[in-house]
């Protein structure tokens, strides 16, 4: 709702868990709903394979279509509110985690939402997050409603969230957490307003980059699937090879299923495969129970060779083609809704702050502090109205900024490049030091509004 800035059919927002359905929010010329059973038989939609989850799921699956600019670039899958307790998990009537896993394998970004004042990770949420295993690079976390707690509480909430997630998501990397208040109401606590705005911009940039990188991600998924298919072929052909031709087939099948972890280790050594490419042992054992091993195929080296050739040669040339196409096409960005106007105008992130301060003022922004800077300047024994680099260095190093930063400030402040600073250039250097000490980044080149008045080129008038 926040991203679209518009209600969509089937939406209901409230403090209690309000949705018990998966809603695919997609672009459509007219606003309306398509129920799950009709959706999975539509050849134009990518949901046909969801039919295997049965009517219990399809009755709780729908597509909301509306003519929204944001949805021209991205589609959103809104999952049901996750409840705690065993009763809710059983009453769904379908394998919730399996459905999540199906979507996770196909989407470009997974966003986990937490409320700053309701932080517990329930059993079902924990199981849901575990079903995203192998898709860790897609996961982002949003800590929402952060304006409802003060700064001290927010620090504790953030720490508690990271601790809880660390127990559920088994990766060495720390997940990216976006902190903010993602709705259009006034902030209850404005202490962290600047933080919330910066985090929202980061989230927008992350989502806006998705259409641009979609082709590369699809290629990445193809490579991943090819590797998994190859490993699957090794496992199946090994099981086929070990089966007796006449007697004791059932006993041998049970033995092989029990020995599956050892078979994995043997195949790893034989074919130099990473342990992470093998399917989960327990899940594989469950699936093998219902299979007839005698109907499995033997290994076909030519097919394996073809896959290896594709991974080694063809994918590289395909990657080059994608890069060429991307460089020739205009950069595709998400537009509309909350994405419009976030970077433009006086309310854009960073406007009027740091190096951008005074950009729309007629007076030189450094002038207000220049009297104080002049006092320091004249204690440094200027000669012919200028101080040398050595004198300037003695004063500038008192800021305790590293030499690499002070070197950049010197380069920006020495407008005429004569290796000395006049009073205006010195005041500019002190202003740039203040910008850096306040936590803002220095500009790459000196903006026109920061150029000292005596160093500005006079406007040329037409005769």
Short mmCIF file of C-alpha atoms in Angstrom, two decimals:
data_model
loop_
_atom_site.label_atom_id
_atom_site.label_comp_id
_atom_site.label_asym_id
_atom_site.label_seq_id
_atom_site.Cartn_x
_atom_site.Cartn_y
_atom_site.Cartn_z
CA UNK A 1 0.00 0.00 0.00
CA UNK A 2 2.86 2.35 0.88
CA UNK A 3 4.75 1.68 -2.37
CA UNK A 4 1.67 1.89 -4.62
CA UNK A 5 0.07 4.86 -2.79
CA UNK A 6 -3.25 3.33 -3.74
CA UNK A 7 -5.61 0.69 -2.38
CA UNK A 8 -5.74 -2.55 -4.35
CA UNK A 9 -8.66 -5.03 -4.60
CA UNK A 10 -8.70 -7.51 -1.70
CA UNK A 11 -6.52 -5.29 0.51
CA UNK A 12 -7.34 -4.88 4.19
CA UNK A 13 -4.89 -3.34 6.62
CA UNK A 14 -5.27 -3.49 10.40
CA UNK A 15 -3.34 -4.16 13.61
CA UNK A 16 -4.67 -7.72 13.74
CA UNK A 17 -3.65 -10.37 11.13
CA UNK A 18 -5.99 -9.33 8.32
CA UNK A 19 -5.10 -11.37 5.22
CA UNK A 20 -5.37 -15.14 4.99
CA UNK A 21 -4.63 -15.17 1.24
CA UNK A 22 -1.67 -14.90 -1.10
CA UNK A 23 -2.40 -11.86 -3.28
CA UNK A 24 -0.42 -11.31 -6.49
CA UNK A 25 -0.62 -7.55 -7.11
CA UNK A 26 -0.05 -7.01 -10.84
CA UNK A 27 -0.59 -4.43 -13.57
CA UNK A 28 -3.90 -4.46 -15.45
CA UNK A 29 -5.74 -1.93 -17.61
CA UNK A 30 -8.85 -2.31 -15.45
CA UNK A 31 -9.10 -2.82 -11.69
CA UNK A 32 -10.33 -6.24 -10.54
CA UNK A 33 -9.70 -9.66 -9.00
CA UNK A 34 -8.90 -13.04 -10.56
CA UNK A 35 -9.50 -16.05 -8.23
CA UNK A 36 -6.82 -18.73 -7.76
CA UNK A 37 -8.41 -21.56 -9.79
CA UNK A 38 -8.81 -19.31 -12.84
CA UNK A 39 -5.32 -17.91 -12.32
CA UNK A 40 -3.46 -21.24 -12.54
CA UNK A 41 -5.03 -22.12 -15.90
CA UNK A 42 -4.22 -18.71 -17.44
CA UNK A 43 -1.30 -19.30 -19.89
CA UNK A 44 -0.34 -15.58 -19.75
CA UNK A 45 0.36 -15.70 -15.99
CA UNK A 46 3.37 -17.49 -14.41
CA UNK A 47 1.33 -19.43 -11.83
CA UNK A 48 0.38 -22.68 -13.62
CA UNK A 49 2.62 -24.90 -11.47
CA UNK A 50 0.80 -23.77 -8.29
CA UNK A 51 -2.08 -26.10 -9.19
CA UNK A 52 -0.28 -28.94 -7.38
CA UNK A 53 -0.96 -27.34 -3.98
CA UNK A 54 -4.68 -28.14 -4.37
CA UNK A 55 -7.97 -26.38 -3.78
CA UNK A 56 -7.26 -25.47 -0.14
CA UNK A 57 -4.46 -23.21 -1.39
CA UNK A 58 -6.16 -22.01 -4.60
CA UNK A 59 -9.16 -20.82 -2.59
CA UNK A 60 -6.74 -18.58 -0.71
CA UNK A 61 -4.85 -17.31 -3.75
CA UNK A 62 -5.89 -14.43 -6.00
CA UNK A 63 -4.52 -11.80 -8.36
CA UNK A 64 -5.35 -8.12 -7.89
CA UNK A 65 -4.97 -6.14 -11.08
CA UNK A 66 -4.93 -2.33 -11.23
CA UNK A 67 -3.57 0.38 -13.55
CA UNK A 68 -0.73 1.59 -11.30
CA UNK A 69 2.56 2.96 -12.69
CA UNK A 70 4.69 1.03 -10.14
CA UNK A 71 3.24 -2.31 -11.31
CA UNK A 72 4.44 -1.73 -14.89
CA UNK A 73 7.96 -2.52 -13.63
CA UNK A 74 7.43 -4.91 -10.70
CA UNK A 75 4.76 -7.30 -9.44
CA UNK A 76 4.26 -7.88 -5.71
CA UNK A 77 3.24 -11.08 -3.92
CA UNK A 78 1.54 -10.22 -0.63
CA UNK A 79 1.68 -13.25 1.67
CA UNK A 80 -0.84 -13.96 4.48
CA UNK A 81 -0.29 -12.57 7.97
CA UNK A 82 1.72 -15.12 9.93
CA UNK A 83 0.21 -16.26 13.21
CA UNK A 84 1.69 -17.99 16.23
CA UNK A 85 0.41 -21.27 17.63
CA UNK A 86 -0.10 -24.78 16.27
CA UNK A 87 -3.84 -24.35 15.56
CA UNK A 88 -3.40 -21.72 12.85
CA UNK A 89 -0.72 -23.76 11.07
CA UNK A 90 -2.93 -26.84 10.87
CA UNK A 91 -6.07 -24.93 9.85
CA UNK A 92 -4.48 -23.57 6.65
CA UNK A 93 -5.19 -26.87 4.88
CA UNK A 94 -2.10 -26.68 2.62
CA UNK A 95 1.68 -26.74 3.08
CA UNK A 96 2.32 -23.05 3.75
CA UNK A 97 6.13 -23.37 3.78
CA UNK A 98 6.16 -25.30 0.48
CA UNK A 99 4.17 -22.49 -1.17
CA UNK A 100 6.57 -19.88 0.24
CA UNK A 101 9.52 -21.90 -1.04
CA UNK A 102 7.95 -22.06 -4.54
CA UNK A 103 7.59 -18.26 -4.62
CA UNK A 104 11.04 -17.69 -3.05
CA UNK A 105 12.77 -19.60 -5.87
CA UNK A 106 11.13 -17.38 -8.49
CA UNK A 107 11.04 -13.86 -7.02
CA UNK A 108 13.83 -11.24 -7.16
CA UNK A 109 13.47 -9.89 -3.64
CA UNK A 110 12.04 -11.26 -0.35
CA UNK A 111 11.07 -8.64 2.23
CA UNK A 112 10.44 -9.78 5.82
CA UNK A 113 8.33 -7.28 7.78
CA UNK A 114 8.61 -6.79 11.53
CA UNK A 115 6.80 -4.32 13.81
CA UNK A 116 8.99 -2.41 16.26
CA UNK A 117 6.49 -3.11 19.07
CA UNK A 118 5.65 -6.76 18.13
CA UNK A 119 8.98 -8.42 17.63
CA UNK A 120 8.53 -12.10 18.47
CA UNK A 121 9.33 -14.63 15.75
CA UNK A 122 6.58 -17.25 16.03
CA UNK A 123 7.09 -20.95 15.24
CA UNK A 124 5.40 -20.56 11.89
CA UNK A 125 7.43 -17.46 10.97
CA UNK A 126 10.59 -19.33 11.95
CA UNK A 127 9.60 -22.26 9.69
CA UNK A 128 8.70 -19.82 6.91
CA UNK A 129 12.12 -18.13 7.08
CA UNK A 130 13.85 -21.53 7.07
CA UNK A 131 11.99 -22.39 3.84
CA UNK A 132 13.96 -19.54 2.17
CA UNK A 133 17.22 -21.46 2.64
CA UNK A 134 19.42 -21.06 -0.41
CA UNK A 135 17.80 -17.69 -1.26
CA UNK A 136 19.64 -15.67 1.40
CA UNK A 137 20.93 -13.10 -1.12
CA UNK A 138 17.33 -12.10 -1.91
CA UNK A 139 16.25 -11.44 1.70
CA UNK A 140 15.86 -7.93 3.12
CA UNK A 141 14.29 -7.05 6.48
CA UNK A 142 12.05 -4.05 7.20
CA UNK A 143 11.61 -2.93 10.82
CA UNK A 144 8.38 -0.98 10.45
CA UNK A 145 6.55 1.43 12.82
CA UNK A 146 9.93 2.48 14.28
CA UNK A 147 8.48 5.95 15.04
CA UNK A 148 6.30 4.42 17.76
CA UNK A 149 9.29 3.91 20.07
CA UNK A 150 11.94 6.37 21.27
CA UNK A 151 15.64 6.19 20.34
CA UNK A 152 16.69 4.16 23.38
CA UNK A 153 13.92 1.59 22.86
CA UNK A 154 14.68 1.46 19.11
CA UNK A 155 18.31 0.51 19.84
CA UNK A 156 17.11 -2.34 22.07
CA UNK A 157 14.47 -3.45 19.56
CA UNK A 158 17.04 -3.51 16.73
CA UNK A 159 19.47 -5.54 18.85
CA UNK A 160 16.75 -8.00 19.84
CA UNK A 161 15.66 -8.39 16.20
CA UNK A 162 19.21 -9.13 15.01
CA UNK A 163 19.65 -11.67 17.84
CA UNK A 164 16.35 -13.41 16.96
CA UNK A 165 17.15 -13.49 13.23
CA UNK A 166 20.63 -14.85 13.93
CA UNK A 167 19.07 -17.95 15.48
CA UNK A 168 16.73 -18.54 12.52
CA UNK A 169 18.82 -17.52 9.49
CA UNK A 170 21.96 -19.61 9.43
CA UNK A 171 24.34 -17.35 7.47
CA UNK A 172 27.61 -15.67 8.44
CA UNK A 173 26.50 -12.37 6.84
CA UNK A 174 24.33 -9.88 8.71
CA UNK A 175 21.01 -9.23 6.97
CA UNK A 176 20.27 -5.71 5.72
CA UNK A 177 17.58 -4.19 7.95
CA UNK A 178 15.71 -1.05 6.84
CA UNK A 179 14.35 0.93 9.80
CA UNK A 180 11.46 3.32 9.27
CA UNK A 181 7.78 4.10 9.33
CA UNK A 182 6.37 2.98 6.00
CA UNK A 183 3.02 4.73 5.85
CA UNK A 184 1.83 8.25 5.00
CA UNK A 185 0.84 9.32 8.54
CA UNK A 186 2.72 11.90 10.67
CA UNK A 187 5.66 10.48 12.66
CA UNK A 188 4.83 9.94 16.33
CA UNK A 189 8.46 10.32 17.38
CA UNK A 190 10.54 12.64 15.19
CA UNK A 191 13.94 12.10 16.91
CA UNK A 192 15.10 9.70 14.18
CA UNK A 193 13.47 11.40 11.20
CA UNK A 194 16.75 11.75 9.28
CA UNK A 195 17.54 8.04 9.82
CA UNK A 196 14.06 6.96 8.61
CA UNK A 197 14.38 9.09 5.45
CA UNK A 198 17.84 7.71 4.63
CA UNK A 199 16.64 4.13 5.18
CA UNK A 200 13.55 4.65 2.99
CA UNK A 201 15.78 5.98 0.19
CA UNK A 202 18.06 2.93 0.50
CA UNK A 203 15.03 0.62 0.26
CA UNK A 204 13.70 2.49 -2.78
CA UNK A 205 17.10 2.24 -4.51
CA UNK A 206 17.22 -1.50 -3.78
CA UNK A 207 13.74 -2.07 -5.27
CA UNK A 208 14.40 0.27 -8.22
CA UNK A 209 17.46 -1.74 -9.24
CA UNK A 210 15.39 -4.94 -9.66
CA UNK A 211 14.06 -4.46 -13.25
CA UNK A 212 17.55 -3.50 -14.44
CA UNK A 213 19.13 -6.70 -13.10
CA UNK A 214 16.24 -9.08 -13.87
CA UNK A 215 17.91 -10.75 -16.88
CA UNK A 216 21.15 -11.43 -14.96
CA UNK A 217 19.18 -12.90 -12.04
CA UNK A 218 17.26 -15.21 -14.39
CA UNK A 219 20.57 -16.36 -15.85
CA UNK A 220 21.86 -16.92 -12.31
CA UNK A 221 18.80 -19.07 -11.53
CA UNK A 222 19.37 -21.06 -14.75
CA UNK A 223 22.97 -21.81 -13.70
CA UNK A 224 21.79 -22.80 -10.21
CA UNK A 225 19.14 -25.16 -11.64
CA UNK A 226 21.63 -26.69 -14.09
CA UNK A 227 24.05 -27.48 -11.25
CA UNK A 228 21.26 -29.01 -9.14
CA UNK A 229 19.98 -31.07 -12.09
CA UNK A 230 23.48 -32.44 -12.65
CA UNK A 231 23.83 -33.49 -9.00
CA UNK A 232 20.34 -35.04 -9.14
CA UNK A 233 21.41 -37.10 -12.16
CA UNK A 234 24.45 -38.44 -10.24
CA UNK A 235 22.28 -39.47 -7.26
CA UNK A 236 19.57 -41.17 -9.36
CA UNK A 237 22.05 -43.04 -11.57
CA UNK A 238 23.97 -44.26 -8.47
CA UNK A 239 20.76 -45.62 -6.91
CA UNK A 240 19.87 -47.34 -10.21
CA UNK A 241 23.36 -48.92 -10.45
CA UNK A 242 23.18 -50.33 -6.89
CA UNK A 243 19.79 -52.06 -7.37
CA UNK A 244 19.82 -55.88 -7.81
CA UNK A 245 18.50 -57.18 -11.12
CA UNK A 246 16.19 -59.90 -9.71
CA UNK A 247 15.70 -60.49 -5.94
CA UNK A 248 15.76 -58.32 -2.81
CA UNK A 249 14.84 -55.07 -4.50
CA UNK A 250 12.69 -53.76 -1.64
CA UNK A 251 15.30 -54.46 1.04
CA UNK A 252 18.05 -52.88 -1.08
CA UNK A 253 15.86 -49.80 -1.61
CA UNK A 254 15.43 -49.34 2.17
CA UNK A 255 19.15 -49.83 2.70
CA UNK A 256 20.05 -47.22 0.06
CA UNK A 257 17.59 -44.68 1.49
CA UNK A 258 19.11 -45.11 4.97
CA UNK A 259 22.63 -44.83 3.53
CA UNK A 260 21.83 -41.63 1.60
CA UNK A 261 24.15 -39.36 3.69
CA UNK A 262 27.06 -41.75 2.99
CA UNK A 263 26.14 -41.86 -0.72
CA UNK A 264 26.28 -38.03 -0.78
CA UNK A 265 29.83 -38.08 0.68
CA UNK A 266 30.92 -40.74 -1.84
CA UNK A 267 29.54 -38.73 -4.80
CA UNK A 268 31.16 -35.53 -3.47
CA UNK A 269 34.56 -37.20 -3.57
CA UNK A 270 34.05 -38.98 -6.88
CA UNK A 271 32.74 -36.01 -8.89
CA UNK A 272 34.24 -33.11 -6.84
CA UNK A 273 30.85 -31.61 -6.02
CA UNK A 274 30.25 -29.06 -3.26
CA UNK A 275 28.15 -30.30 -0.31
CA UNK A 276 25.85 -27.29 -0.73
CA UNK A 277 24.67 -28.52 -4.17
CA UNK A 278 23.03 -31.65 -2.75
CA UNK A 279 19.31 -31.72 -1.90
CA UNK A 280 18.35 -31.89 1.78
CA UNK A 281 18.83 -35.48 3.01
CA UNK A 282 15.57 -35.82 4.99
CA UNK A 283 13.43 -34.39 2.19
CA UNK A 284 15.14 -36.57 -0.43
CA UNK A 285 14.62 -39.70 1.71
CA UNK A 286 10.89 -38.93 2.01
CA UNK A 287 10.55 -38.51 -1.77
CA UNK A 288 12.54 -41.67 -2.55
CA UNK A 289 10.17 -43.79 -0.39
CA UNK A 290 7.50 -43.57 -3.14
CA UNK A 291 9.84 -44.19 -6.09
CA UNK A 292 10.61 -47.38 -8.01
CA UNK A 293 14.41 -47.41 -8.26
CA UNK A 294 14.41 -49.92 -11.13
CA UNK A 295 12.73 -47.30 -13.36
CA UNK A 296 15.52 -44.80 -12.79
CA UNK A 297 17.82 -44.00 -15.74
CA UNK A 298 21.52 -44.73 -15.91
CA UNK A 299 23.98 -41.83 -16.17
CA UNK A 300 24.28 -40.37 -19.68
CA UNK A 301 27.80 -38.84 -19.93
CA UNK A 302 26.91 -36.95 -23.14
CA UNK A 303 24.15 -35.01 -21.34
CA UNK A 304 26.47 -34.21 -18.42
CA UNK A 305 29.07 -33.06 -20.94
CA UNK A 306 26.49 -30.82 -22.62
CA UNK A 307 25.61 -29.19 -19.28
CA UNK A 308 29.31 -28.67 -18.47
CA UNK A 309 29.86 -27.11 -21.90
CA UNK A 310 26.89 -24.80 -21.38
CA UNK A 311 28.19 -23.68 -17.96
CA UNK A 312 31.77 -23.23 -19.18
CA UNK A 313 31.22 -21.57 -22.58
CA UNK A 314 27.67 -20.68 -23.58
CA UNK A 315 26.71 -18.91 -20.37
CA UNK A 316 29.75 -16.58 -20.71
CA UNK A 317 28.74 -15.50 -24.23
CA UNK A 318 25.11 -15.10 -23.09
CA UNK A 319 26.32 -12.88 -20.23
CA UNK A 320 28.17 -10.65 -22.74
CA UNK A 321 25.03 -10.34 -24.87
CA UNK A 322 22.99 -9.28 -21.82
CA UNK A 323 25.60 -6.66 -20.89
CA UNK A 324 25.61 -5.28 -24.46
CA UNK A 325 21.82 -5.11 -24.50
CA UNK A 326 21.74 -3.36 -21.10
CA UNK A 327 24.30 -0.75 -22.21
CA UNK A 328 22.31 0.00 -25.40
CA UNK A 329 18.95 0.29 -23.63
CA UNK A 330 17.88 3.17 -21.35
CA UNK A 331 18.17 2.41 -17.61
CA UNK A 332 14.91 0.82 -16.49
CA UNK A 333 13.66 2.18 -13.18
CA UNK A 334 10.52 1.76 -11.11
CA UNK A 335 8.27 4.83 -11.43
CA UNK A 336 5.04 5.97 -9.82
CA UNK A 337 3.64 5.67 -6.30
CA UNK A 338 6.12 6.27 -3.48
CA UNK A 339 9.04 6.17 -5.97
CA UNK A 340 8.09 9.50 -7.61
CA UNK A 341 9.34 12.75 -6.17
CA UNK A 342 11.50 11.15 -3.48
CA UNK A 343 14.75 12.53 -4.91
CA UNK A 344 13.51 15.85 -6.34
CA UNK A 345 12.52 19.17 -4.77
CA UNK A 346 13.38 20.65 -1.35
CA UNK A 347 12.13 17.53 0.49
CA UNK A 348 14.48 15.12 -1.28
CA UNK A 349 16.97 13.27 0.87
CA UNK A 350 19.99 15.46 1.76
CA UNK A 351 18.55 18.64 0.24
CA UNK A 352 19.94 21.70 2.05
CA UNK A 353 22.29 19.55 4.15
CA UNK A 354 26.07 19.14 4.11
CA UNK A 355 27.65 20.35 0.86
CA UNK A 356 24.15 21.13 -0.53
CA UNK A 357 23.47 23.70 2.20
CA UNK A 358 22.97 27.17 0.72
CA UNK A 359 22.47 25.87 -2.83
CA UNK A 360 19.37 28.01 -3.40
CA UNK A 361 20.54 31.09 -1.46
CA UNK A 362 21.98 34.20 -3.08
CA UNK A 363 24.48 34.87 -0.27
CA UNK A 364 27.60 32.69 0.02
CA UNK A 365 26.76 30.13 2.71
CA UNK A 366 30.26 30.31 4.26
CA UNK A 367 29.87 34.07 4.92
CA UNK A 368 27.85 33.58 8.13
CA UNK A 369 30.82 31.88 9.86
CA UNK A 370 33.57 33.83 8.04
CA UNK A 371 34.24 36.36 10.87
CA UNK A 372 35.21 33.47 13.20
CA UNK A 373 37.34 31.86 10.47
CA UNK A 374 39.04 35.23 9.74
CA UNK A 375 40.20 35.49 13.36
CA UNK A 376 42.03 32.15 12.98
CA UNK A 377 43.31 33.14 9.51
CA UNK A 378 45.09 36.29 10.78
CA UNK A 379 46.79 34.35 13.60
CA UNK A 380 48.54 32.25 10.90
CA UNK A 381 50.69 35.20 9.69
CA UNK A 382 49.40 35.70 6.13
CA UNK A 383 51.82 37.23 3.60
CA UNK A 384 50.23 39.41 0.89
CA UNK A 385 46.80 38.24 2.10
CA UNK A 386 47.59 34.50 1.76
CA UNK A 387 48.82 31.70 4.03
CA UNK A 388 51.17 28.92 2.91
CA UNK A 389 50.31 25.23 2.85
CA UNK A 390 52.45 24.62 5.95
CA UNK A 391 50.55 27.26 7.98
CA UNK A 392 47.18 25.94 6.75
CA UNK A 393 48.17 22.36 7.61
CA UNK A 394 48.94 23.30 11.25
CA UNK A 395 45.37 24.56 11.65
CA UNK A 396 43.60 21.91 9.53
CA UNK A 397 45.14 18.90 11.35
CA UNK A 398 43.55 20.11 14.62
CA UNK A 399 40.28 18.70 13.19
CA UNK A 400 41.84 15.20 13.64
CA UNK A 401 40.55 14.19 10.20
CA UNK A 402 42.83 11.78 8.28
CA UNK A 403 45.38 13.25 5.85
CA UNK A 404 43.58 11.69 2.85
CA UNK A 405 40.41 13.66 3.73
CA UNK A 406 42.30 16.88 4.48
CA UNK A 407 44.09 16.49 1.14
CA UNK A 408 40.76 16.36 -0.65
CA UNK A 409 39.53 19.43 1.28
CA UNK A 410 42.72 21.31 0.33
CA UNK A 411 42.19 20.44 -3.35
CA UNK A 412 38.59 21.72 -3.24
CA UNK A 413 39.44 24.88 -1.25
CA UNK A 414 42.50 25.96 -3.29
CA UNK A 415 40.32 27.34 -6.10
CA UNK A 416 43.11 29.01 -8.07
CA UNK A 417 45.54 26.10 -7.54
CA UNK A 418 48.44 28.34 -6.41
CA UNK A 419 49.31 26.21 -3.35
CA UNK A 420 48.22 28.99 -0.95
CA UNK A 421 44.91 30.06 0.63
CA UNK A 422 43.46 33.55 0.85
CA UNK A 423 40.91 34.42 3.56
CA UNK A 424 37.92 33.21 1.47
CA UNK A 425 39.61 29.94 0.47
CA UNK A 426 40.62 29.34 4.12
CA UNK A 427 37.03 29.97 5.26
CA UNK A 428 35.86 27.48 2.59
CA UNK A 429 38.38 24.87 3.87
CA UNK A 430 37.05 25.33 7.44
CA UNK A 431 33.46 25.02 6.13
CA UNK A 432 34.31 21.75 4.31
CA UNK A 433 35.97 20.40 7.48
CA UNK A 434 32.75 21.24 9.40
CA UNK A 435 30.68 19.38 6.75
CA UNK A 436 32.85 16.27 7.17
CA UNK A 437 32.82 16.47 10.99
CA UNK A 438 29.00 16.71 10.90
CA UNK A 439 28.93 13.31 9.18
CA UNK A 440 28.22 14.37 5.58
CA UNK A 441 30.19 13.34 2.48
CA UNK A 442 32.43 15.78 0.65
CA UNK A 443 31.49 16.65 -2.95
CA UNK A 444 33.65 15.25 -5.78
CA UNK A 445 33.98 18.70 -7.34
CA UNK A 446 33.26 22.05 -5.72
CA UNK A 447 29.59 23.04 -6.29
CA UNK A 448 29.09 26.50 -7.82
CA UNK A 449 27.32 27.88 -4.70
CA UNK A 450 30.41 27.10 -2.55
CA UNK A 451 32.91 28.87 -4.85
CA UNK A 452 34.18 32.01 -2.99
CA UNK A 453 32.74 35.24 -4.47
CA UNK A 454 36.16 36.65 -5.46
CA UNK A 455 36.93 33.45 -7.43
CA UNK A 456 33.71 33.33 -9.40
CA UNK A 457 34.01 34.07 -13.10
CA UNK A 458 32.06 37.20 -14.10
CA UNK A 459 29.01 36.56 -16.26
CA UNK A 460 29.70 37.34 -19.86
CA UNK A 461 27.04 39.58 -21.32
CA UNK A 462 26.14 39.61 -24.99
CA UNK A 463 27.09 42.85 -26.76
#
